[in-house]
XYZ file of C-alpha atoms in Angstrom:
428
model
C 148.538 -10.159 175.131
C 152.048 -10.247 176.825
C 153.616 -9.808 173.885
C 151.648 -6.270 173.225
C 151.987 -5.165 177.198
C 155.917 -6.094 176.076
C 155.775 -3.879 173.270
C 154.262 -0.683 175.124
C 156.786 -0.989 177.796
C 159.474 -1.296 175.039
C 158.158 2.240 173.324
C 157.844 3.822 176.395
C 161.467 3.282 177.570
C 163.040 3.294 174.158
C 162.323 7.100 172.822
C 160.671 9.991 174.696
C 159.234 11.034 171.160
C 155.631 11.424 170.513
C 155.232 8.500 167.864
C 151.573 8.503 167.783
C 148.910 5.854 168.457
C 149.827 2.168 167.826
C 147.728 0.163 166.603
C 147.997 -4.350 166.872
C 145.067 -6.736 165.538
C 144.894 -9.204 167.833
C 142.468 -12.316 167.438
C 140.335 -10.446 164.491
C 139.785 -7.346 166.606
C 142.246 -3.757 166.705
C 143.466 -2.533 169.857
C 145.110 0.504 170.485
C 148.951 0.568 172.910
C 148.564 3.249 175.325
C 152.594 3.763 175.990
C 151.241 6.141 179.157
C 149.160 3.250 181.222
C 151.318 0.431 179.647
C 148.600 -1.287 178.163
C 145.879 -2.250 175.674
C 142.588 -1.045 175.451
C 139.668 -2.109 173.034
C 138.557 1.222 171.444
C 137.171 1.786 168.174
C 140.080 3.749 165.833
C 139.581 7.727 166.197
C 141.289 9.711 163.135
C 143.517 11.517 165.103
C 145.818 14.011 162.979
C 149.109 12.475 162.360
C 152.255 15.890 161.812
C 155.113 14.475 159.918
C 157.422 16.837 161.416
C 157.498 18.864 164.330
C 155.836 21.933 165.465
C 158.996 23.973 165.409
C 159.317 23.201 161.685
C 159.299 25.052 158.478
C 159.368 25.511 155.006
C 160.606 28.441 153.052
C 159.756 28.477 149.196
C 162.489 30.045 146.932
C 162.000 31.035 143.440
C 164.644 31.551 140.862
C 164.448 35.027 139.907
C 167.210 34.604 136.972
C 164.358 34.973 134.240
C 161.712 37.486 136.090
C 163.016 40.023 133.284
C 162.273 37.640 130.298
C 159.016 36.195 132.076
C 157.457 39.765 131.993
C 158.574 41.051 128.920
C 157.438 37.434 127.420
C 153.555 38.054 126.153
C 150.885 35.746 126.323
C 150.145 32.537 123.973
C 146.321 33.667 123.921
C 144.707 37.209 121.970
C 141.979 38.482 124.014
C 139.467 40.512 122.035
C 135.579 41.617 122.746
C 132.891 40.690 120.625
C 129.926 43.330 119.583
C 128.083 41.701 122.342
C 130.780 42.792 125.499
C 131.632 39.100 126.172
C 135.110 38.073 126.149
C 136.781 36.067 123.378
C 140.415 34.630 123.298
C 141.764 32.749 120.554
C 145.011 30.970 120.489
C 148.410 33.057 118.745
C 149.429 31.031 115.571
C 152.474 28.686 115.851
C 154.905 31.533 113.603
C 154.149 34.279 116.267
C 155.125 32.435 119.148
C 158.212 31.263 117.413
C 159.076 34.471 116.675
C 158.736 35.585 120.169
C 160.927 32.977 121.509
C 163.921 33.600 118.755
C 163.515 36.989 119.578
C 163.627 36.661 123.335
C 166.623 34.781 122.955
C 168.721 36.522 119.336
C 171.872 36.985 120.724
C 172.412 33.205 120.909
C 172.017 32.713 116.711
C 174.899 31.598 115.038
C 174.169 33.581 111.710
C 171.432 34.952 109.458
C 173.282 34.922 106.250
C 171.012 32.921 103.529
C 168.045 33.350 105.967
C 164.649 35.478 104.175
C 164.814 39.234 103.919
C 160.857 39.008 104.670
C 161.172 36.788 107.857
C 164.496 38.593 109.200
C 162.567 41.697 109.145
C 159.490 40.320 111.433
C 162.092 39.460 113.450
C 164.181 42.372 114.086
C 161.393 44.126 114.493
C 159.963 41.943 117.271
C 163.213 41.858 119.081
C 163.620 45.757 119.104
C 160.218 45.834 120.690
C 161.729 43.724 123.610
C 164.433 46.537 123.949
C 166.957 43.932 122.725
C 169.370 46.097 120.796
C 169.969 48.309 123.781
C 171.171 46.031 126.088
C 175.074 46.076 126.546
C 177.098 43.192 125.919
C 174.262 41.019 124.267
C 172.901 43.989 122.098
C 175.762 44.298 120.428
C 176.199 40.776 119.480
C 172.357 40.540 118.395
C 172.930 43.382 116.293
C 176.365 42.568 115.021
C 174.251 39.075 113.536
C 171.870 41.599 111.371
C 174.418 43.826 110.216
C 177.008 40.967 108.980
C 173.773 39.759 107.223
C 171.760 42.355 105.880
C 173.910 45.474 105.344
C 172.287 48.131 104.041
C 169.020 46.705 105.244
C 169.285 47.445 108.549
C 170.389 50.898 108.222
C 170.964 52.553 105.156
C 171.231 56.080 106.223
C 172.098 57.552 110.036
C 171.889 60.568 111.308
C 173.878 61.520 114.507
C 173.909 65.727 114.462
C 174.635 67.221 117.579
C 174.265 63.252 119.223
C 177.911 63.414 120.958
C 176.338 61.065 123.801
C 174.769 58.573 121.873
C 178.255 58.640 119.974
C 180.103 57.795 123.153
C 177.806 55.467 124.914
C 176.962 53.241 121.699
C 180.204 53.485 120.102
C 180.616 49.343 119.457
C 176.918 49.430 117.994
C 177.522 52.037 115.534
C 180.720 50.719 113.982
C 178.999 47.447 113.366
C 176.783 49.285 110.311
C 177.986 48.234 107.309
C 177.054 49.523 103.769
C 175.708 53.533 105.018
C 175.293 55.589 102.083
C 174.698 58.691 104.135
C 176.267 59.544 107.787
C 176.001 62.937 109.369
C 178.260 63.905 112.267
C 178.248 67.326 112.691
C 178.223 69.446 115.549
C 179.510 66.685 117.512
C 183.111 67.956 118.221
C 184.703 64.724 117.571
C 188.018 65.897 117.042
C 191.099 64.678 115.296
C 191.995 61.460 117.209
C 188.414 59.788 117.625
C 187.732 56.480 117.135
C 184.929 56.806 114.905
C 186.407 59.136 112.396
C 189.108 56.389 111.663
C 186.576 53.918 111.847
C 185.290 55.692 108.679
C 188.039 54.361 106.667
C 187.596 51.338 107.130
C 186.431 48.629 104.503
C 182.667 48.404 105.674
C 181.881 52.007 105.155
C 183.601 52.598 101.697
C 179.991 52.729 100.289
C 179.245 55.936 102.142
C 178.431 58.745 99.691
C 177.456 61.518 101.927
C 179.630 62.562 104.709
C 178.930 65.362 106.768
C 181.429 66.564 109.221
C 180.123 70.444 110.380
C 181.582 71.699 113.176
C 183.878 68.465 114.591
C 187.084 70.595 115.204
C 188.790 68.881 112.817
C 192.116 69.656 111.303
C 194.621 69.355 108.576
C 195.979 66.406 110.821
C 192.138 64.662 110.614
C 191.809 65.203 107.222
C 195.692 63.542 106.592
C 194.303 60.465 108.620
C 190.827 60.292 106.714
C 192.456 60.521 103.510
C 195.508 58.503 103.560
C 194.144 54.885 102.576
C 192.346 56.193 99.132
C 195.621 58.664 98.345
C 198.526 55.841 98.801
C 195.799 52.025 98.231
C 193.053 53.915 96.865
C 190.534 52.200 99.017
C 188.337 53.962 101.991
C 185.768 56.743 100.740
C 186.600 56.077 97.564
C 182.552 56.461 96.394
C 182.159 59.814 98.589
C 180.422 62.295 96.579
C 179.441 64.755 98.672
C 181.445 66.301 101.822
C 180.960 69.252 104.272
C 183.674 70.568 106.430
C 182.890 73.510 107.351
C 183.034 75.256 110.422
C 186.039 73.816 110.923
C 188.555 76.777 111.689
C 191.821 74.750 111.857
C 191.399 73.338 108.196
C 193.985 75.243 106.089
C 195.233 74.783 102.490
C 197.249 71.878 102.896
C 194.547 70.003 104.368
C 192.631 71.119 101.217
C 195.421 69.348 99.504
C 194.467 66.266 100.837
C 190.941 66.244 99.859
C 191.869 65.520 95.978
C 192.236 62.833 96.435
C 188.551 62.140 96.144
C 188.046 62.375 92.199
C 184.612 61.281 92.523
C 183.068 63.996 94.716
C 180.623 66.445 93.612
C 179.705 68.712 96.137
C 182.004 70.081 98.845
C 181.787 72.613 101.272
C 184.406 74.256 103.169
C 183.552 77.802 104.645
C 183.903 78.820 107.842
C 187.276 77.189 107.091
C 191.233 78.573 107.832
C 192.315 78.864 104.201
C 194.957 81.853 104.121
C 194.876 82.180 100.269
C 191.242 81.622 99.122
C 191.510 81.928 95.145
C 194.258 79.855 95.102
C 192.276 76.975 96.745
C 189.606 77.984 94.371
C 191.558 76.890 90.978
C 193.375 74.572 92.610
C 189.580 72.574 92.942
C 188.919 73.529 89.766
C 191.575 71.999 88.051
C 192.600 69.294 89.909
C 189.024 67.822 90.497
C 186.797 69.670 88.586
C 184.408 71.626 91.585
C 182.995 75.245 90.264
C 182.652 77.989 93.576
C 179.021 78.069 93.849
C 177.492 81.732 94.673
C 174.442 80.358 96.207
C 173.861 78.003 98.544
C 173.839 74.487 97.592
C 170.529 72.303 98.528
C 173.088 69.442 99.306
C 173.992 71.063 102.880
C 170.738 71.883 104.010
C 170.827 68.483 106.671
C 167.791 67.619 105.150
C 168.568 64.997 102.679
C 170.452 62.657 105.627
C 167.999 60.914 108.057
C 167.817 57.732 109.650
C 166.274 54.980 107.945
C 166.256 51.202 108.046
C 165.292 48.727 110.691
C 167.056 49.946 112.710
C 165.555 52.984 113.330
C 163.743 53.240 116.159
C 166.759 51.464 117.823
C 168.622 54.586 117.273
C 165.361 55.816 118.969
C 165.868 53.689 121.853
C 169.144 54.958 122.346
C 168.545 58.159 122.569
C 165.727 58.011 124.731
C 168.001 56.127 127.286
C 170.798 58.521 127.247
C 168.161 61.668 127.368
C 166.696 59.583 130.575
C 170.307 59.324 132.228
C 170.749 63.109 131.745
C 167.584 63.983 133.508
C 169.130 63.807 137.144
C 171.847 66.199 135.490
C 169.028 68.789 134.313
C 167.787 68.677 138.063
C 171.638 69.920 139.314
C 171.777 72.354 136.340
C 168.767 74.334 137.955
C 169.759 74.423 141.738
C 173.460 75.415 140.632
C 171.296 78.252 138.078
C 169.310 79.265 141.483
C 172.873 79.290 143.246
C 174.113 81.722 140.702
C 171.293 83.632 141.109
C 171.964 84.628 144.745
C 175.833 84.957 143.590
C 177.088 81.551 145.552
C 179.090 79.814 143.004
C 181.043 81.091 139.448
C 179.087 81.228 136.603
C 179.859 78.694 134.414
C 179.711 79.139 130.602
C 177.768 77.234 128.446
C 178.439 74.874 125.478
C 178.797 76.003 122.407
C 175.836 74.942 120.066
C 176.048 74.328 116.264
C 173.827 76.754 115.443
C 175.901 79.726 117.084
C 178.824 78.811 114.544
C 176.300 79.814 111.205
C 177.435 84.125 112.137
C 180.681 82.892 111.572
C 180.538 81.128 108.324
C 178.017 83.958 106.774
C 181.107 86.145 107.708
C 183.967 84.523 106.247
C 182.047 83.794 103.033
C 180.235 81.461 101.029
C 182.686 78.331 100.154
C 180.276 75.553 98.699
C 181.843 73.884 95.232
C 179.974 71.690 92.630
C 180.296 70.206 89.181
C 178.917 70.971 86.256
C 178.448 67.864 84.510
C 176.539 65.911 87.635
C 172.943 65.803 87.269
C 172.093 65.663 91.692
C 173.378 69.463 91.648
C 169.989 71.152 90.030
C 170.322 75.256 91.343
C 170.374 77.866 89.096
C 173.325 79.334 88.413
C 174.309 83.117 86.892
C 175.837 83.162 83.686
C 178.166 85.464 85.003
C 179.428 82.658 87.546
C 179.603 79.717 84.970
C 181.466 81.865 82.088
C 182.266 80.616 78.721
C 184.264 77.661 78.158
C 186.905 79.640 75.970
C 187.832 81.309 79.141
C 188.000 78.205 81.107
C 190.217 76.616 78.915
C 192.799 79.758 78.709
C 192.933 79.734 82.589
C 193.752 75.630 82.015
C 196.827 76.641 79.702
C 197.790 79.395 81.761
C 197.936 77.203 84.696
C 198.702 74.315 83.752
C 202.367 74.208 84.482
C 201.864 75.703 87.916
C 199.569 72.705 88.806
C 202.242 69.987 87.636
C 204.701 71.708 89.786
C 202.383 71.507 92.533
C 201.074 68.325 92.180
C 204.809 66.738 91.619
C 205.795 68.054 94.964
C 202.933 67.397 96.178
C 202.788 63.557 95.474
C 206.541 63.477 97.452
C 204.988 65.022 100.415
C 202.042 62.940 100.164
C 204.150 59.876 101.552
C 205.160 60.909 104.999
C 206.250 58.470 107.898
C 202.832 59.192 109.595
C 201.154 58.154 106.652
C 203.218 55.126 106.607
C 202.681 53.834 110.254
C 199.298 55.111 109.912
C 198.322 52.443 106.812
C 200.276 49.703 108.723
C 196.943 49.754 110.918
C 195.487 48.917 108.479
């Protein structure tokens, strides 16, 4: 018992900290120390709560919010469905759709598709442009770029980017990585000569493009040098295009015309609303050098209908769109108040942009120029007798011309070569 009153005293000098009740068996029974009277008492055990720590501490639980993004957009394991009865019944997804969801959550880490199923590539392309995938910015690109090196023509076959400058700008990356288009439309965008895109467009992966529209892009005989110089001096580039519109282009004259025949393949081209001085001579010069008849009527190819978007990809094209239109909604809210502001005369009135449709007046007045051949089978309007003429007449305007033309094309093929040309094909 000493030894235990030795003890107490011992914890009650040692630390002023509440330790708690001690507790010492002693000759079969428990007694308690008391550190305050210095002694032992025989008391039965009460269950006294014992705090770890102190009062003054705390906790603070801290979640890693890296992955919220993924966590929300990732959906459930289970399908929840109602019976006839109102109760509710879940059944488990199968073991491919949850798969699918978690390649899809994370595509832009796969190495490559190439060799992997058309079928199963498809399910999942699809499931990652659900997830808004594609329009990320750095690791929508590289998903995508993983499809397109795959698939091709698969993805996206045909685009369609009229009047979609924005979308141009902002996805830039994303639409040079689709390979194998058959059909691109550009107009109205007002590209210019010196864009990135239009020299993107001879480039390797796009020599299967067949349709090319380029309405209203303000374009010139400088453009149309750049477009055409790999197919006129390695004859690769747009060397399938069969139909092309450039009109509405006013500073395309006749030696940009020169340039364009190059393309021996094409079928259809159109040209008005163009700045060709002498028109008849660009006329036979089409004629004989490529074959293209001046059509009277309007040709069916240049309605815009023919070139939409289709593929997979297409309501990624979707998505971007819809996220550019929803960044330019807090610029429609300044374009009212400064409208109301010109209204009560506080600020200049400043002119709008020109749309493509406001360029049609122009082309109706400086004449039809749409061209075709004969031969092609795609080209199926009606056409005057009048317009097509006899082939005995044809082939005394051939004669007649003929030496012209080889004097033409002779100087032509030494101006053809230029040092631009040259340093432009080195980029290549």
């Amino acid at each position: 018992q000493s030894w235990s009153r030795g003890m107490s005293y011992c914890l009650h000098s040692e630390s002023h900290l509440d330790t708690g009740p001690i507790y010492v068996r002693e000759n079969g029974k428990l007694h308690v120390v008391n550190p305050g009277a210095g002694g032992v008492q025989n008391v039965t055990p009460k269950t006294r709560p014992f705090s770890l720590f102190s009062r003054s501490f705390s906790v603070e639980l801290c979640m890693n919010r890296e992955d919220d993004r993924a966590r929300r957009q990732r959906t459930d394991h289970f399908i929840f469905t109602y019976t006839k009865e109102g109760n509710l019944r879940y059944s488990a997804k199968s073991l491919f759709s949850l798969v699918l969801g978690y390649i899809s959550d994370n595509v832009d880490h796969i190495d490559s598709l190439i060799g992997f199923p058309e079928q199963i590539a498809e399910k999942l392309f699809s499931a990652a442009e659900a997830r808004q995938k594609f329009t990320e910015p750095v690791t929508g690109l590289r998903a995508l770029q993983k499809f397109t090196e795959a698939y091709g023509s698969l993805v996206l076959c045909s685009l369609c980017l009229r009047n979609r400058y924005l979308v141009i700008s902002e996805k830039l990356e994303e639409i040079k990585s689709f390979r194998e288009l058959t059909c691109l439309d550009l107009s109205c965008c007002k590209l210019g000569d010196e864009h990135e895109l239009l020299e993107h467009l001879t480039k390797e992966a796009l020599s299967s493009v067949k349709r090319l529209l380029l309405k209203d892009n303000s374009l010139s005989d400088a453009g149309l040098r750049r477009m055409t110089a790999p197919i006129r001096v390695l004859k690769k580039g747009l060397e399938n295009l069969l139909v092309l519109d450039l009109s509405c282009n006013p500073k395309i004259t006749d030696v940009g015309i020169g340039y364009l025949l190059s393309f021996k393949k094409l079928n259809c081209l159109d040209i008005s609303g163009t700045g060709l001085k002498d028109v008849n001579a660009v006329i036979k010069r089409l004629q004989m050098q490529i074959g293209l008849v001046h059509s009277k009527v309007p040709l069916k190819e240049f309605d815009h209908s023919n070139c939409k978007t289709e593929g997979w990809a297409e309501q990624t094209v979707l998505q971007w769109e819809q996220a550019v239109m929803e960044a330019m909604k807090p610029q429609d809210n300044l374009r009212s108040r400064a409208a109301a502001l010109r209204f009560y005369g506080k600020t200049h009135r400043i002119e709008e942009v020109v749309k493509c449709t406001l360029v049609e007046p122009e082309t109706k007045a400086s004449g039809n120029l749409q061209f075709y051949k004969e031969k092609v089978e795609n080209c199926h309007l009606p056409l005057k007798k009048e317009v097509a003429g006899s082939h005995e007449l044809k082939n005394n305007k051939k004669r007649a011309l003929a030496e012209q033309e080889r004097e033409r094309t002779s100087k032509q093929k030494h101006l053809c070569l230029t040092v631009e040309d040259w340093d432009l094909l080195n980029t290549y």
